[in-house]
C-alpha cells in the first residue's frame, strides 16, 4: 500500500476525539450520576454510545495495516514503550511542580506504568503486536470462507451471547473489551477489511446511517436497562455506562473503518 490512506488518518483523529469525550464523561461522573429521569442522562448516554467505539478503531486500523506483515516492527514497539515512560514521568514532574502530592500508588504508576491497569491499552497492544506474526501466518493458510467462519464464531461467542445472556458474559468474559482476546478479534476484523474489502460496494451514506442506527440501538438498550432496574428496584438506577457489552459494536466498528476507506477511495478516483 504505497499511498497514504487519509480516510484512516481521519478515523484516528475522530477516534481520539471520542476517547477524550469518554474520559470527560467518566471523570465528571456524568455516566454514573444521572438516572434516566434526569434530562442530562440522554446527551451523556447517547454520546457514550457513539464514543465507545473509539478505542476499538485503533486496533482495527492496526489489523488493516499489519495483517500482511511477516515480522514484528521491534523498533516501533521500543519507541512506544519509551514514549509511554517519557510522558508518564513528565506528567509526574509537572504535577509535582504544580504542588500535587501524589500517593505512593500514584508514584509507582508513573515509575512503572506497565505494571498497573492505568495503561491497560498499551499493555494489551504490546502483547497483540508480538502475536501478529503468528496470527498472520495462520490467516495466510485459510481461504475467505474459513476467515468468515472465524469472525462469525467470534461474533456469536464474544458479542451476541454476552449481550443477550447474562451467564454467557461470565463464560466469554473479555473484561469489557480491555482484553487480548477482544484485541485479536478486532485485529482479525481489520485484516479482513484489508484482504477482502467487503464494503466496497456499500455507499458512504449507508455506512453512516448504519453507524448512527447501531449507536441509537446501543443507547436504547441502556435506557431499557435503566427503566427495568427502576421498575424492579424502586429508586435505583444503573450508572457507569452499563448497557450492552462493548462487543456489541463489532459490526459498526467495521463500518467505521469501511466508511473512512471508502472516503479515501473516492478521493483517489477524483
GROMACS .gro file of C-alpha atoms in nm:
model
  270
    1UNK     CA    1   0.000   0.000   0.000
    2UNK     CA    2   0.215   0.285  -0.133
    3UNK     CA    3  -0.026   0.575  -0.097
    4UNK     CA    4  -0.135   0.709   0.238
    5UNK     CA    5  -0.498   0.639   0.330
    6UNK     CA    6  -0.611   0.978   0.455
    7UNK     CA    7  -0.951   0.835   0.540
    8UNK     CA    8  -0.790   0.617   0.807
    9UNK     CA    9  -0.597   0.916   0.938
   10UNK     CA   10  -0.930   1.093   0.971
   11UNK     CA   11  -1.072   0.792   1.152
   12UNK     CA   12  -0.788   0.800   1.408
   13UNK     CA   13  -0.841   1.172   1.466
   14UNK     CA   14  -1.213   1.120   1.521
   15UNK     CA   15  -1.145   0.821   1.747
   16UNK     CA   16  -0.910   1.029   1.961
   17UNK     CA   17  -1.175   1.299   1.999
   18UNK     CA   18  -1.421   1.028   2.102
   19UNK     CA   19  -1.173   0.899   2.363
   20UNK     CA   20  -1.145   1.248   2.510
   21UNK     CA   21  -1.525   1.261   2.523
   22UNK     CA   22  -1.541   0.925   2.702
   23UNK     CA   23  -1.289   1.036   2.961
   24UNK     CA   24  -1.471   1.364   3.010
   25UNK     CA   25  -1.798   1.185   3.077
   26UNK     CA   26  -1.627   0.939   3.311
   27UNK     CA   27  -1.419   1.189   3.508
   28UNK     CA   28  -1.709   1.428   3.557
   29UNK     CA   29  -1.925   1.145   3.689
   30UNK     CA   30  -2.190   1.209   3.426
   31UNK     CA   31  -2.232   0.843   3.338
   32UNK     CA   32  -2.269   0.732   3.699
   33UNK     CA   33  -2.481   1.006   3.849
   34UNK     CA   34  -2.773   1.072   3.614
   35UNK     CA   35  -3.080   0.844   3.625
   36UNK     CA   36  -3.295   0.822   3.313
   37UNK     CA   37  -3.547   1.062   3.470
   38UNK     CA   38  -3.282   1.336   3.454
   39UNK     CA   39  -3.263   1.517   3.121
   40UNK     CA   40  -2.884   1.513   3.137
   41UNK     CA   41  -2.888   1.133   3.111
   42UNK     CA   42  -2.977   1.148   2.742
   43UNK     CA   43  -2.692   1.357   2.595
   44UNK     CA   44  -2.433   1.173   2.806
   45UNK     CA   45  -2.587   0.833   2.727
   46UNK     CA   46  -2.608   0.898   2.354
   47UNK     CA   47  -2.255   1.038   2.341
   48UNK     CA   48  -2.126   0.732   2.527
   49UNK     CA   49  -2.293   0.501   2.275
   50UNK     CA   50  -2.122   0.688   1.993
   51UNK     CA   51  -1.783   0.729   2.164
   52UNK     CA   52  -1.746   0.371   2.288
   53UNK     CA   53  -1.618   0.253   1.953
   54UNK     CA   54  -1.313   0.481   1.974
   55UNK     CA   55  -1.050   0.251   2.127
   56UNK     CA   56  -1.156  -0.039   1.908
   57UNK     CA   57  -1.094   0.168   1.596
   58UNK     CA   58  -0.720   0.192   1.669
   59UNK     CA   59  -0.694  -0.187   1.691
   60UNK     CA   60  -0.897  -0.226   1.372
   61UNK     CA   61  -0.660   0.007   1.189
   62UNK     CA   62  -0.364  -0.193   1.322
   63UNK     CA   63  -0.517  -0.509   1.179
   64UNK     CA   64  -0.586  -0.335   0.849
   65UNK     CA   65  -0.220  -0.242   0.801
   66UNK     CA   66  -0.037  -0.527   0.976
   67UNK     CA   67  -0.230  -0.833   0.851
   68UNK     CA   68   0.008  -0.864   0.553
   69UNK     CA   69   0.330  -0.821   0.754
   70UNK     CA   70   0.553  -1.116   0.840
   71UNK     CA   71   0.766  -0.966   1.117
   72UNK     CA   72   0.718  -0.755   1.428
   73UNK     CA   73   0.839  -0.398   1.399
   74UNK     CA   74   1.052  -0.411   1.713
   75UNK     CA   75   1.178  -0.056   1.664
   76UNK     CA   76   0.821   0.078   1.667
   77UNK     CA   77   0.739  -0.111   1.988
   78UNK     CA   78   1.053   0.018   2.160
   79UNK     CA   79   0.961   0.374   2.061
   80UNK     CA   80   0.612   0.320   2.200
   81UNK     CA   81   0.741   0.190   2.534
   82UNK     CA   82   0.989   0.478   2.567
   83UNK     CA   83   0.720   0.732   2.479
   84UNK     CA   84   0.488   0.598   2.749
   85UNK     CA   85   0.764   0.612   3.007
   86UNK     CA   86   0.867   0.962   2.899
   87UNK     CA   87   0.521   1.115   2.919
   88UNK     CA   88   0.447   0.929   3.240
   89UNK     CA   89   0.749   1.087   3.408
   90UNK     CA   90   0.682   1.428   3.252
   91UNK     CA   91   0.326   1.416   3.385
   92UNK     CA   92   0.458   1.331   3.730
   93UNK     CA   93   0.711   1.616   3.727
   94UNK     CA   94   0.453   1.867   3.607
   95UNK     CA   95   0.219   1.757   3.883
   96UNK     CA   96   0.490   1.792   4.148
   97UNK     CA   97   0.584   2.138   4.020
   98UNK     CA   98   0.218   2.237   4.038
   99UNK     CA   99   0.206   2.137   4.404
  100UNK     CA  100   0.047   1.793   4.374
  101UNK     CA  101   0.119   1.540   4.646
  102UNK     CA  102   0.082   1.200   4.481
  103UNK     CA  103   0.032   0.887   4.686
  104UNK     CA  104   0.279   0.600   4.682
  105UNK     CA  105   0.050   0.409   4.448
  106UNK     CA  106   0.039   0.702   4.204
  107UNK     CA  107   0.419   0.731   4.213
  108UNK     CA  108   0.451   0.363   4.128
  109UNK     CA  109   0.203   0.403   3.843
  110UNK     CA  110   0.423   0.674   3.692
  111UNK     CA  111   0.753   0.496   3.756
  112UNK     CA  112   0.631   0.155   3.640
  113UNK     CA  113   0.339   0.231   3.406
  114UNK     CA  114   0.324  -0.119   3.256
  115UNK     CA  115   0.260  -0.289   3.589
  116UNK     CA  116  -0.078  -0.127   3.657
  117UNK     CA  117  -0.416  -0.119   3.483
  118UNK     CA  118  -0.379   0.255   3.428
  119UNK     CA  119  -0.208   0.191   3.093
  120UNK     CA  120  -0.406  -0.119   3.006
  121UNK     CA  121  -0.433  -0.033   2.637
  122UNK     CA  122  -0.056  -0.018   2.591
  123UNK     CA  123  -0.008  -0.346   2.779
  124UNK     CA  124  -0.261  -0.533   2.565
  125UNK     CA  125  -0.145  -0.363   2.245
  126UNK     CA  126   0.215  -0.473   2.304
  127UNK     CA  127   0.105  -0.834   2.351
  128UNK     CA  128  -0.106  -0.814   2.035
  129UNK     CA  129   0.190  -0.676   1.840
  130UNK     CA  130   0.407  -0.967   1.948
  131UNK     CA  131   0.137  -1.213   1.841
  132UNK     CA  132   0.074  -1.064   1.495
  133UNK     CA  133   0.332  -1.274   1.302
  134UNK     CA  134   0.169  -1.594   1.429
  135UNK     CA  135  -0.182  -1.463   1.362
  136UNK     CA  136  -0.085  -1.355   1.010
  137UNK     CA  137   0.071  -1.692   0.930
  138UNK     CA  138  -0.244  -1.871   1.044
  139UNK     CA  139  -0.467  -1.642   0.837
  140UNK     CA  140  -0.249  -1.686   0.529
  141UNK     CA  141  -0.321  -2.059   0.535
  142UNK     CA  142  -0.701  -2.027   0.521
  143UNK     CA  143  -0.935  -1.905   0.250
  144UNK     CA  144  -1.201  -1.635   0.269
  145UNK     CA  145  -1.470  -1.882   0.374
  146UNK     CA  146  -1.262  -2.004   0.666
  147UNK     CA  147  -1.181  -1.645   0.763
  148UNK     CA  148  -1.552  -1.563   0.765
  149UNK     CA  149  -1.614  -1.864   0.985
  150UNK     CA  150  -1.365  -1.741   1.243
  151UNK     CA  151  -1.527  -1.397   1.250
  152UNK     CA  152  -1.876  -1.545   1.273
  153UNK     CA  153  -1.789  -1.769   1.568
  154UNK     CA  154  -1.615  -1.477   1.739
  155UNK     CA  155  -1.915  -1.251   1.680
  156UNK     CA  156  -2.159  -1.500   1.828
  157UNK     CA  157  -1.942  -1.609   2.119
  158UNK     CA  158  -1.799  -1.277   2.225
  159UNK     CA  159  -2.067  -1.029   2.115
  160UNK     CA  160  -2.416  -1.175   2.071
  161UNK     CA  161  -2.421  -1.417   2.364
  162UNK     CA  162  -2.266  -1.181   2.625
  163UNK     CA  163  -2.507  -0.905   2.519
  164UNK     CA  164  -2.821  -1.121   2.544
  165UNK     CA  165  -2.746  -1.385   2.807
  166UNK     CA  166  -2.610  -1.288   3.150
  167UNK     CA  167  -2.447  -1.628   3.212
  168UNK     CA  168  -2.260  -1.603   2.882
  169UNK     CA  169  -2.097  -1.279   2.999
  170UNK     CA  170  -1.913  -1.483   3.260
  171UNK     CA  171  -1.822  -1.771   3.031
  172UNK     CA  172  -1.700  -1.547   2.747
  173UNK     CA  173  -1.585  -1.258   2.964
  174UNK     CA  174  -1.329  -1.033   2.797
  175UNK     CA  175  -1.318  -0.762   3.065
  176UNK     CA  176  -1.532  -0.507   2.884
  177UNK     CA  177  -1.307  -0.512   2.578
  178UNK     CA  178  -0.983  -0.447   2.771
  179UNK     CA  179  -0.855  -0.793   2.692
  180UNK     CA  180  -0.615  -0.958   2.448
  181UNK     CA  181  -0.890  -1.186   2.316
  182UNK     CA  182  -1.103  -0.891   2.208
  183UNK     CA  183  -0.798  -0.716   2.058
  184UNK     CA  184  -0.720  -1.025   1.849
  185UNK     CA  185  -1.081  -1.033   1.724
  186UNK     CA  186  -1.064  -0.666   1.628
  187UNK     CA  187  -0.729  -0.725   1.459
  188UNK     CA  188  -0.883  -1.005   1.254
  189UNK     CA  189  -1.174  -0.781   1.151
  190UNK     CA  190  -0.933  -0.510   1.037
  191UNK     CA  191  -0.733  -0.769   0.845
  192UNK     CA  192  -1.045  -0.900   0.674
  193UNK     CA  193  -1.132  -0.548   0.562
  194UNK     CA  194  -0.786  -0.514   0.409
  195UNK     CA  195  -0.782  -0.851   0.235
  196UNK     CA  196  -1.140  -0.874   0.107
  197UNK     CA  197  -1.292  -0.523   0.127
  198UNK     CA  198  -1.650  -0.643   0.195
  199UNK     CA  199  -1.791  -0.288   0.194
  200UNK     CA  200  -1.652  -0.194  -0.146
  201UNK     CA  201  -1.997  -0.153  -0.300
  202UNK     CA  202  -2.166  -0.001   0.005
  203UNK     CA  203  -2.211   0.375  -0.017
  204UNK     CA  204  -2.072   0.611   0.246
  205UNK     CA  205  -2.426   0.729   0.320
  206UNK     CA  206  -2.540   0.378   0.410
  207UNK     CA  207  -2.236   0.324   0.631
  208UNK     CA  208  -2.300   0.647   0.820
  209UNK     CA  209  -2.666   0.555   0.863
  210UNK     CA  210  -2.563   0.211   0.987
  211UNK     CA  211  -2.322   0.359   1.241
  212UNK     CA  212  -2.586   0.605   1.362
  213UNK     CA  213  -2.855   0.339   1.384
  214UNK     CA  214  -2.643   0.095   1.583
  215UNK     CA  215  -2.536   0.375   1.818
  216UNK     CA  216  -2.901   0.457   1.885
  217UNK     CA  217  -2.979   0.088   1.940
  218UNK     CA  218  -2.699   0.070   2.195
  219UNK     CA  219  -2.837   0.373   2.379
  220UNK     CA  220  -3.190   0.231   2.364
  221UNK     CA  221  -3.073  -0.092   2.528
  222UNK     CA  222  -2.907   0.114   2.802
  223UNK     CA  223  -3.225   0.317   2.853
  224UNK     CA  224  -3.434   0.000   2.869
  225UNK     CA  225  -3.193  -0.140   3.130
  226UNK     CA  226  -3.234   0.173   3.340
  227UNK     CA  227  -3.610   0.155   3.321
  228UNK     CA  228  -3.615  -0.215   3.408
  229UNK     CA  229  -3.399  -0.162   3.716
  230UNK     CA  230  -3.616   0.130   3.824
  231UNK     CA  231  -3.926  -0.087   3.785
  232UNK     CA  232  -3.783  -0.385   3.975
  233UNK     CA  233  -3.597  -0.189   4.242
  234UNK     CA  234  -3.773   0.136   4.322
  235UNK     CA  235  -3.541   0.435   4.341
  236UNK     CA  236  -3.239   0.259   4.192
  237UNK     CA  237  -3.063   0.325   3.865
  238UNK     CA  238  -2.764   0.188   3.674
  239UNK     CA  239  -2.463   0.415   3.643
  240UNK     CA  240  -2.119   0.385   3.492
  241UNK     CA  241  -2.230   0.318   3.138
  242UNK     CA  242  -2.384  -0.023   3.199
  243UNK     CA  243  -2.580  -0.135   2.895
  244UNK     CA  244  -2.475  -0.387   2.634
  245UNK     CA  245  -2.122  -0.519   2.622
  246UNK     CA  246  -1.882  -0.316   2.406
  247UNK     CA  247  -1.854  -0.623   2.188
  248UNK     CA  248  -2.197  -0.525   2.054
  249UNK     CA  249  -2.013  -0.264   1.848
  250UNK     CA  250  -1.847  -0.543   1.644
  251UNK     CA  251  -2.031  -0.462   1.325
  252UNK     CA  252  -2.031  -0.085   1.334
  253UNK     CA  253  -1.660  -0.080   1.416
  254UNK     CA  254  -1.621  -0.245   1.077
  255UNK     CA  255  -1.850   0.015   0.925
  256UNK     CA  256  -1.639   0.298   1.067
  257UNK     CA  257  -1.321   0.172   0.905
  258UNK     CA  258  -1.503   0.090   0.583
  259UNK     CA  259  -1.650   0.441   0.565
  260UNK     CA  260  -1.309   0.605   0.600
  261UNK     CA  261  -1.154   0.365   0.348
  262UNK     CA  262  -1.435   0.448   0.112
  263UNK     CA  263  -1.367   0.818   0.160
  264UNK     CA  264  -1.005   0.759   0.067
  265UNK     CA  265  -1.105   0.557  -0.241
  266UNK     CA  266  -1.340   0.830  -0.357
  267UNK     CA  267  -1.064   1.085  -0.307
  268UNK     CA  268  -0.826   0.883  -0.527
  269UNK     CA  269  -1.085   0.846  -0.802
  270UNK     CA  270  -1.134   1.219  -0.812
   0.00000   0.00000   0.00000
